[in-house]
């Protein structure tokens, strides 16, 4: 006897509500109840897309923060069966960023050249050009005419050029009967052109080609993707038998003065699968990071951050480095499950940090994870002054405003650099203190997101970074001001001063950690560059010697 649809939905909602409570319950004495619930869910069917998505994300959370081995095993069992669970369900909702990448679904996006090439190499049967989704078909002409010169007879003068037909005809005449996709054929033709890496990427990116990725039952789906077995053999899963660490349990000062974390450099043969995994897991979430597309394969590092967290981080090779700032990126895994990524742009002892915890895990140990990442990069790069870009806290980022991202950083010790925003924070904190349950309104959070946030670690507060008023030398600094000032000096003097030029040479030799360390040992250069970067008028002062 089958249940009525409404009854089925109510049963599913009840099961999901019960499962959700276990995201905040870590009592080993009650583990048998969670195990029993997971077995019941494994035998149940969920028919609504919203229910399936909610089930998937809750299971993934419990797999990353398991109460015991049985819970991890049961959660994986259901997650690994998800392709069958979504079969026959309307899949449009699974294209949304918070749901994309679930086994048995597909996604369509415009990927950069580096990502498209990587996906085509690793998943040749599962990725293809989404011709029906390409709104800007005319964008193909300039690049395709480089690959097929006689297309120039058609493209510049005809209103509706059948680019797909052209590619199909060329593939046919090339006897491409090996099952090669349009995507792979196009990438191969582009790679055969006498272009440099940047020009090739620009030619591809100009086409804005949408690509459909059929996730299917692949190991790289969010449902199944885990750190390779050989990595997980080094350590048992970390089981959570006590309440998760909250913000009140975390001190950035304490973290930054703690002993070094274990860090090792990966051999290239070990590094490449990790980099491939990172590119896959970010791409299926519609995320592309500069460092993920251009990693330095020769210098990939692993850090054991504790509590089941593995961090893999790396820089970029010399040909892709930024002119001034050192660049590093990384992904962190919680008990083998990809949980988020981090990006650092560093100059002297200052690092601008971009931190993204995937939607699924935002009820986890977010503050502890963030603090541990700052500790790691303080250790590796020597940075001790950390800034947060306005976008991270809500500037043109409604999601950050809705989540109250500003208060996440503020409660960890960050402060706004703009005096007007600092006064607004003081007002809001007084209101919070005297009004239980008070929350900053959307408009207030949008105003607070107009400025950078900064946190000076203990070493920075003891050193040159802080002035007598409690502010920082970095408060008025922007990298854009510095870059414009140095560019103007280069144009005026046909070069930059010798001291700076010598340190900048280190960017092209070895790793950028050495470049940063050299900068940190040159207080004169540091003072001069902070002065240049702190002038809003961007006029190069003649009195400043660099």
XYZ file of C-alpha atoms in Angstrom:
546
model
C 0.000 0.000 0.000
C 1.484 3.333 -1.101
C 1.141 6.545 0.862
C -0.591 9.654 -0.477
C 1.871 12.291 -1.793
C 1.150 14.703 1.065
C 1.634 11.936 3.617
C 4.885 10.910 1.977
C 6.145 14.489 2.125
C 5.215 14.790 5.803
C 7.043 11.553 6.618
C 10.115 12.771 4.712
C 10.015 16.139 6.494
C 9.794 14.424 9.884
C 12.789 12.220 9.121
C 14.789 15.204 7.910
C 13.888 17.272 10.980
C 15.036 14.436 13.212
C 18.268 14.053 11.242
C 18.942 17.779 11.379
C 18.974 17.772 15.181
C 22.039 15.519 15.105
C 24.128 18.345 13.631
C 24.294 19.758 17.150
C 24.101 16.577 19.233
C 27.334 14.714 19.901
C 26.504 12.382 22.784
C 28.126 8.934 22.335
C 25.526 7.422 24.660
C 22.842 8.263 22.083
C 24.780 7.141 19.015
C 22.549 4.084 18.562
C 19.566 6.407 17.975
C 21.352 8.212 15.133
C 22.518 4.915 13.648
C 18.946 3.595 13.733
C 17.645 6.775 12.090
C 20.240 6.512 9.311
C 19.210 2.918 8.616
C 15.580 4.015 8.397
C 16.512 6.797 5.984
C 18.575 4.400 3.895
C 15.433 2.313 3.354
C 13.222 5.361 2.639
C 12.520 7.187 -0.595
C 12.446 10.962 -0.973
C 10.687 12.286 -4.052
C 10.910 16.067 -3.790
C 14.074 17.860 -5.006
C 14.151 20.102 -1.905
C 13.957 17.072 0.410
C 16.702 15.243 -1.494
C 18.985 18.289 -1.395
C 18.386 18.783 2.313
C 19.044 15.091 2.963
C 22.260 15.171 0.947
C 23.678 18.234 2.693
C 22.799 16.987 6.186
C 24.410 13.621 5.477
C 27.524 15.308 4.136
C 27.750 17.385 7.314
C 27.408 14.260 9.495
C 30.061 12.527 7.388
C 32.465 15.443 7.921
C 31.590 15.674 11.647
C 30.830 12.042 12.517
C 29.890 10.882 15.994
C 31.542 7.502 15.394
C 32.710 5.122 12.675
C 29.251 3.609 12.187
C 27.710 7.033 11.537
C 30.407 7.859 8.969
C 29.899 4.488 7.263
C 26.088 4.770 7.192
C 26.205 8.371 5.909
C 28.602 7.352 3.137
C 26.366 4.422 2.234
C 23.409 6.723 1.578
C 25.519 9.377 -0.144
C 27.102 6.820 -2.454
C 23.615 5.710 -3.552
C 22.436 9.207 -4.418
C 22.600 8.856 -8.196
C 19.818 6.267 -7.930
C 17.840 8.430 -5.525
C 17.638 11.417 -7.880
C 16.769 9.314 -10.949
C 13.421 10.432 -12.330
C 13.313 13.615 -10.213
C 13.085 17.099 -11.746
C 16.737 18.236 -11.692
C 16.487 21.994 -12.217
C 16.896 22.726 -8.487
C 20.156 20.750 -8.484
C 21.772 23.399 -10.708
C 21.749 25.975 -7.906
C 25.198 26.738 -6.381
C 24.308 25.274 -2.968
C 23.186 21.992 -4.582
C 25.334 21.597 -7.710
C 27.595 18.581 -7.984
C 25.343 15.933 -6.409
C 25.705 12.464 -7.942
C 23.193 11.720 -10.706
C 22.821 15.370 -11.732
C 24.479 17.679 -14.247
C 25.482 21.321 -14.333
C 26.126 23.870 -17.054
C 28.523 26.783 -16.752
C 31.043 28.865 -18.673
C 34.445 27.625 -17.551
C 37.819 29.235 -18.158
C 40.276 27.646 -20.552
C 42.319 26.010 -17.815
C 39.263 24.475 -16.155
C 37.662 23.375 -19.438
C 40.905 21.720 -20.542
C 41.239 19.923 -17.201
C 37.638 18.681 -17.206
C 37.930 17.457 -20.805
C 41.136 15.578 -19.962
C 39.776 13.905 -16.807
C 36.125 13.437 -17.798
C 36.115 13.234 -21.612
C 32.823 11.323 -21.800
C 31.007 13.525 -19.318
C 31.648 17.061 -20.561
C 30.445 18.661 -23.781
C 29.652 22.067 -25.235
C 26.090 23.079 -24.355
C 25.216 24.476 -27.769
C 21.568 25.010 -26.876
C 22.553 27.226 -23.935
C 24.874 29.558 -25.822
C 23.241 32.983 -26.014
C 26.261 34.782 -27.458
C 26.845 32.550 -30.476
C 28.375 35.458 -32.422
C 31.252 35.495 -29.884
C 32.618 32.326 -31.481
C 33.574 33.944 -34.788
C 36.904 35.618 -33.943
C 38.402 32.519 -32.295
C 36.936 29.862 -34.599
C 38.148 31.752 -37.657
C 41.684 31.307 -36.306
C 41.117 27.545 -36.138
C 39.241 27.335 -39.457
C 40.487 30.150 -41.712
C 37.805 29.670 -44.394
C 35.130 30.308 -41.791
C 36.015 33.944 -42.473
C 34.058 33.534 -45.713
C 30.924 32.910 -43.674
C 31.167 34.549 -40.262
C 31.808 38.268 -40.989
C 28.931 38.693 -43.469
C 26.234 36.105 -42.683
C 23.561 36.696 -40.055
C 23.205 33.164 -38.680
C 26.413 31.180 -38.966
C 26.036 27.460 -38.071
C 29.226 27.177 -36.020
C 28.260 23.764 -34.699
C 27.781 22.525 -38.258
C 31.204 23.825 -39.212
C 32.822 21.921 -36.345
C 30.871 18.750 -37.155
C 31.961 18.946 -40.797
C 35.621 19.419 -39.909
C 35.529 16.552 -37.439
C 33.980 14.328 -40.092
C 36.626 15.162 -42.677
C 39.330 14.589 -40.077
C 37.947 11.047 -39.617
C 37.405 11.735 -35.935
C 35.478 8.564 -35.239
C 37.003 7.922 -31.839
C 34.089 9.406 -29.955
C 35.894 12.702 -29.410
C 33.485 15.412 -28.263
C 33.113 18.828 -29.858
C 34.737 20.219 -26.727
C 37.808 18.002 -26.944
C 38.172 18.603 -30.688
C 37.985 22.354 -30.207
C 40.510 22.319 -27.363
C 42.953 20.238 -29.403
C 42.704 22.610 -32.357
C 43.269 25.582 -30.081
C 46.288 23.934 -28.471
C 47.799 23.413 -31.927
C 47.840 27.155 -32.649
C 51.188 28.958 -32.236
C 49.990 30.942 -29.221
C 51.416 31.499 -25.776
C 49.520 30.272 -22.691
C 47.904 33.648 -21.968
C 46.897 34.278 -25.597
C 45.430 30.770 -25.865
C 43.425 31.255 -22.684
C 42.192 34.662 -23.869
C 41.077 33.203 -27.210
C 39.086 30.475 -25.460
C 37.603 32.771 -22.832
C 36.413 35.202 -25.510
C 34.059 32.525 -26.874
C 32.151 32.235 -23.564
C 31.232 28.644 -24.373
C 28.876 26.980 -21.863
C 29.838 23.432 -20.942
C 27.555 20.767 -19.537
C 29.115 18.371 -17.048
C 27.161 15.171 -16.517
C 28.231 14.250 -12.988
C 26.641 10.775 -13.077
C 28.074 8.283 -10.604
C 31.612 9.658 -10.835
C 33.861 9.544 -7.785
C 34.295 13.288 -8.235
C 30.661 14.100 -7.398
C 30.121 15.973 -4.140
C 28.343 12.869 -2.874
C 31.416 10.670 -3.304
C 34.480 12.895 -3.475
C 36.902 12.190 -0.639
C 40.624 12.541 -0.168
C 42.423 9.634 -1.832
C 42.680 6.507 0.292
C 46.447 6.748 0.553
C 46.051 10.137 2.269
C 43.404 8.912 4.691
C 45.454 5.875 5.744
C 47.775 8.204 7.604
C 45.150 9.069 10.180
C 41.849 7.768 11.526
C 38.746 9.884 11.169
C 38.264 12.432 13.916
C 35.074 11.609 15.803
C 33.091 14.377 17.496
C 31.951 13.101 20.871
C 31.586 16.546 22.446
C 29.889 19.784 21.339
C 31.565 21.482 18.391
C 34.001 24.301 19.066
C 32.294 27.677 18.809
C 33.604 31.185 18.431
C 33.921 31.598 22.211
C 36.387 28.698 22.242
C 38.669 30.427 19.740
C 41.354 33.085 20.256
C 43.262 34.369 17.253
C 46.025 35.633 19.530
C 46.388 32.204 21.108
C 46.438 30.487 17.722
C 49.096 32.787 16.284
C 51.414 32.166 19.239
C 50.889 28.389 19.257
C 53.593 25.896 18.169
C 54.060 25.203 14.441
C 51.730 22.787 12.669
C 53.145 19.727 10.868
C 53.797 20.702 7.240
C 55.343 18.621 4.465
C 56.019 19.128 0.774
C 54.375 16.678 -1.611
C 56.233 14.873 -4.348
C 54.959 15.875 -7.784
C 53.395 12.445 -8.356
C 51.409 12.878 -5.143
C 50.589 16.534 -5.773
C 48.968 16.250 -9.204
C 46.005 14.052 -8.137
C 45.336 16.481 -5.270
C 45.385 19.468 -7.643
C 43.025 17.657 -10.025
C 40.692 16.879 -7.152
C 40.756 20.520 -6.033
C 39.910 21.786 -9.519
C 37.024 19.321 -9.802
C 35.513 20.087 -6.414
C 35.655 23.861 -6.949
C 34.394 23.716 -10.551
C 31.279 21.766 -9.646
C 30.482 24.532 -7.166
C 30.902 27.165 -9.909
C 34.035 28.437 -8.175
C 37.255 29.286 -9.975
C 40.280 30.617 -8.141
C 43.329 32.062 -9.849
C 45.594 29.666 -7.976
C 43.485 26.603 -8.771
C 43.774 27.375 -12.490
C 47.511 28.147 -12.300
C 48.999 26.069 -9.469
C 52.699 25.627 -8.887
C 52.752 21.829 -9.216
C 56.328 21.661 -7.943
C 55.525 23.177 -4.551
C 52.325 21.747 -3.095
C 52.232 21.418 0.677
C 50.107 19.489 3.156
C 49.397 20.605 6.716
C 47.756 18.495 9.390
C 45.640 21.145 11.101
C 44.192 18.799 13.710
C 40.608 17.677 14.424
C 40.475 15.768 11.140
C 41.375 18.776 8.988
C 43.877 18.492 6.133
C 45.017 21.619 4.300
C 46.663 21.486 0.877
C 48.162 24.801 -0.245
C 50.429 26.138 -2.967
C 51.482 29.229 -4.866
C 51.616 29.954 -8.581
C 54.589 29.499 -10.940
C 56.688 32.542 -11.932
C 54.951 33.116 -15.258
C 51.568 33.562 -13.539
C 52.639 35.584 -10.503
C 51.276 38.999 -9.629
C 53.714 41.910 -9.979
C 53.766 42.896 -6.281
C 51.836 40.604 -3.953
C 52.677 36.983 -3.219
C 49.794 34.637 -4.013
C 48.817 31.438 -2.211
C 45.684 29.318 -2.267
C 44.530 26.152 -0.577
C 41.663 23.794 0.089
C 40.811 22.257 3.437
C 39.204 18.875 3.972
C 37.290 17.770 7.034
C 37.663 14.019 7.578
C 38.415 13.694 3.872
C 35.427 15.764 2.706
C 36.179 19.036 0.846
C 34.946 21.755 3.199
C 36.158 25.048 1.716
C 39.055 27.060 0.364
C 41.321 29.961 1.266
C 43.246 32.534 -0.761
C 45.981 34.901 0.440
C 47.499 37.958 -1.206
C 50.528 38.993 0.838
C 52.843 41.996 0.956
C 55.468 42.337 3.705
C 53.741 41.102 6.901
C 50.204 41.928 5.642
C 47.959 39.297 4.043
C 44.534 39.832 2.548
C 42.618 36.639 3.291
C 39.682 35.262 1.326
C 37.956 32.468 3.244
C 35.063 30.411 1.927
C 33.421 27.617 3.870
C 31.068 25.628 1.652
C 27.358 26.085 2.417
C 27.011 22.591 3.860
C 29.475 23.133 6.697
C 28.621 26.628 7.963
C 27.133 25.179 11.138
C 30.434 23.460 11.879
C 33.611 24.721 13.524
C 33.929 27.787 11.277
C 35.763 30.080 13.702
C 38.225 27.376 14.719
C 38.923 26.516 11.067
C 39.557 30.148 10.192
C 41.842 30.680 13.168
C 43.804 27.536 12.366
C 44.316 28.699 8.769
C 45.676 32.058 9.948
C 48.031 30.194 12.266
C 49.246 28.045 9.372
C 49.983 30.963 7.055
C 51.552 33.004 9.851
C 53.887 30.049 10.291
C 54.634 29.507 6.592
C 54.648 33.061 5.213
C 55.617 35.132 8.236
C 52.490 37.306 7.914
C 50.916 38.623 11.115
C 48.561 41.368 9.937
C 45.406 40.090 8.230
C 42.812 42.020 6.245
C 39.386 41.183 4.844
C 38.151 42.660 1.577
C 34.785 44.489 1.711
C 33.265 41.929 -0.661
C 33.789 39.220 1.958
C 31.558 41.080 4.400
C 28.859 42.234 2.017
C 29.951 44.829 -0.564
C 27.973 43.803 -3.655
C 27.577 40.413 -1.940
C 24.009 39.942 -0.612
C 24.811 36.462 0.688
C 27.487 37.881 3.023
C 25.059 40.533 4.259
C 22.321 37.964 4.907
C 24.717 35.711 6.823
C 26.028 38.557 8.994
C 29.596 37.888 7.821
C 30.797 41.170 9.312
C 30.088 39.962 12.861
C 31.886 36.672 12.244
C 35.115 38.624 11.749
C 34.387 41.315 14.299
C 33.852 38.804 17.097
C 37.196 37.226 16.252
C 38.944 40.572 16.808
C 38.920 42.293 13.416
C 38.176 46.017 13.293
C 37.121 48.338 10.445
C 39.852 50.656 9.148
C 37.486 53.513 8.217
C 36.782 55.839 11.184
C 33.135 56.257 10.158
C 32.602 52.491 10.145
C 34.430 52.182 13.485
C 31.983 54.634 15.050
C 29.059 52.694 13.621
C 30.457 49.476 15.129
C 30.735 51.130 18.543
C 27.092 52.194 18.304
C 25.949 48.705 17.269
C 27.937 47.034 20.041
C 26.340 49.334 22.622
C 22.913 48.366 21.304
C 23.782 44.675 21.413
C 24.972 45.064 25.016
C 21.805 46.688 26.289
C 19.175 44.988 24.064
C 19.000 41.165 24.317
C 18.377 39.595 20.940
C 19.267 42.730 18.978
C 20.579 42.122 15.461
C 22.064 44.633 13.047
C 19.718 45.475 10.180
C 20.484 44.883 6.525
C 21.158 48.552 5.820
C 23.599 48.754 8.727
C 25.478 45.680 7.541
C 25.684 47.149 4.042
C 27.207 50.337 5.482
C 29.723 48.312 7.504
C 30.721 46.472 4.324
C 32.108 49.662 2.763
C 35.499 49.241 4.438
C 38.306 46.759 4.898
C 38.641 44.899 8.173
C 42.029 44.398 9.789
C 43.445 42.220 12.553
C 46.955 42.730 13.901
C 48.414 39.639 15.532
C 50.470 39.823 18.716
C 53.742 40.154 16.809
C 52.344 43.023 14.742
C 51.098 44.850 17.832
C 54.545 44.539 19.387
C 56.255 45.772 16.238
C 55.999 48.615 13.770
C 52.523 47.917 12.414
C 50.540 49.730 15.144
C 50.767 53.385 16.027
C 50.258 55.065 19.388
C 46.536 55.665 18.743
C 45.818 51.963 18.433
C 45.488 52.163 14.668
C 47.784 50.590 12.132
C 50.145 51.868 9.489
C 48.180 49.673 7.105
C 44.811 51.311 7.821
C 44.873 53.661 4.851
C 46.809 51.385 2.518
C 45.450 49.920 -0.711
C 47.393 47.837 -3.187
C 45.841 49.804 -6.049
C 47.318 53.064 -4.754
C 50.731 51.437 -4.461
C 50.578 49.884 -7.925
C 49.557 53.186 -9.521
C 52.293 55.066 -7.707
C 54.991 52.569 -8.695
C 53.714 52.491 -12.279
C 53.930 56.285 -12.448
C 57.485 56.151 -11.078
C 58.421 53.519 -13.646
C 57.083 55.689 -16.466
C 58.828 58.781 -15.169
C 62.178 57.180 -14.392
C 62.208 54.228 -16.817
C 62.365 51.786 -13.952
C 61.792 51.328 -10.251
C 64.460 51.938 -7.584
C 67.250 49.395 -7.248
C 66.356 48.193 -3.739
C 62.822 47.304 -4.770
C 63.963 45.836 -8.092
C 66.357 43.447 -6.359
C 63.669 42.086 -4.051
C 61.171 41.827 -6.915
C 63.625 39.570 -8.739
C 62.963 36.965 -6.085
C 59.460 36.627 -7.547
C 60.920 34.919 -10.597
C 63.197 32.581 -8.658
C 61.974 29.763 -6.491
C 58.940 30.195 -4.274
C 57.286 33.428 -3.224
C 57.802 32.641 0.455
C 61.429 33.741 0.008
C 60.249 36.954 -1.675
C 58.030 37.700 1.321
C 60.798 36.987 3.824
C 63.135 39.353 1.981
C 60.504 42.063 2.082
C 59.925 41.528 5.781
C 63.621 42.150 6.429
C 63.641 45.539 4.705
C 61.942 48.126 6.983
C 62.938 51.040 4.767
C 61.227 49.586 1.715
C 58.234 48.657 3.834
C 57.778 52.196 5.146
C 58.165 53.701 1.693
C 55.647 51.366 0.058
C 53.088 51.814 2.849
C 53.410 55.574 2.362
C 52.906 55.257 -1.388
C 49.927 52.954 -0.936
C 48.281 55.212 1.628
C 47.967 58.306 -0.572
C 44.422 58.558 -1.933
C 45.463 61.124 -4.540
C 47.982 58.617 -5.938
C 50.478 61.412 -6.587
C 54.039 60.156 -6.254
C 55.667 62.157 -3.423
C 59.151 63.349 -4.283
C 60.208 63.138 -0.625
C 59.639 59.400 -0.429
C 62.744 57.412 -1.291
C 62.277 53.750 -2.080
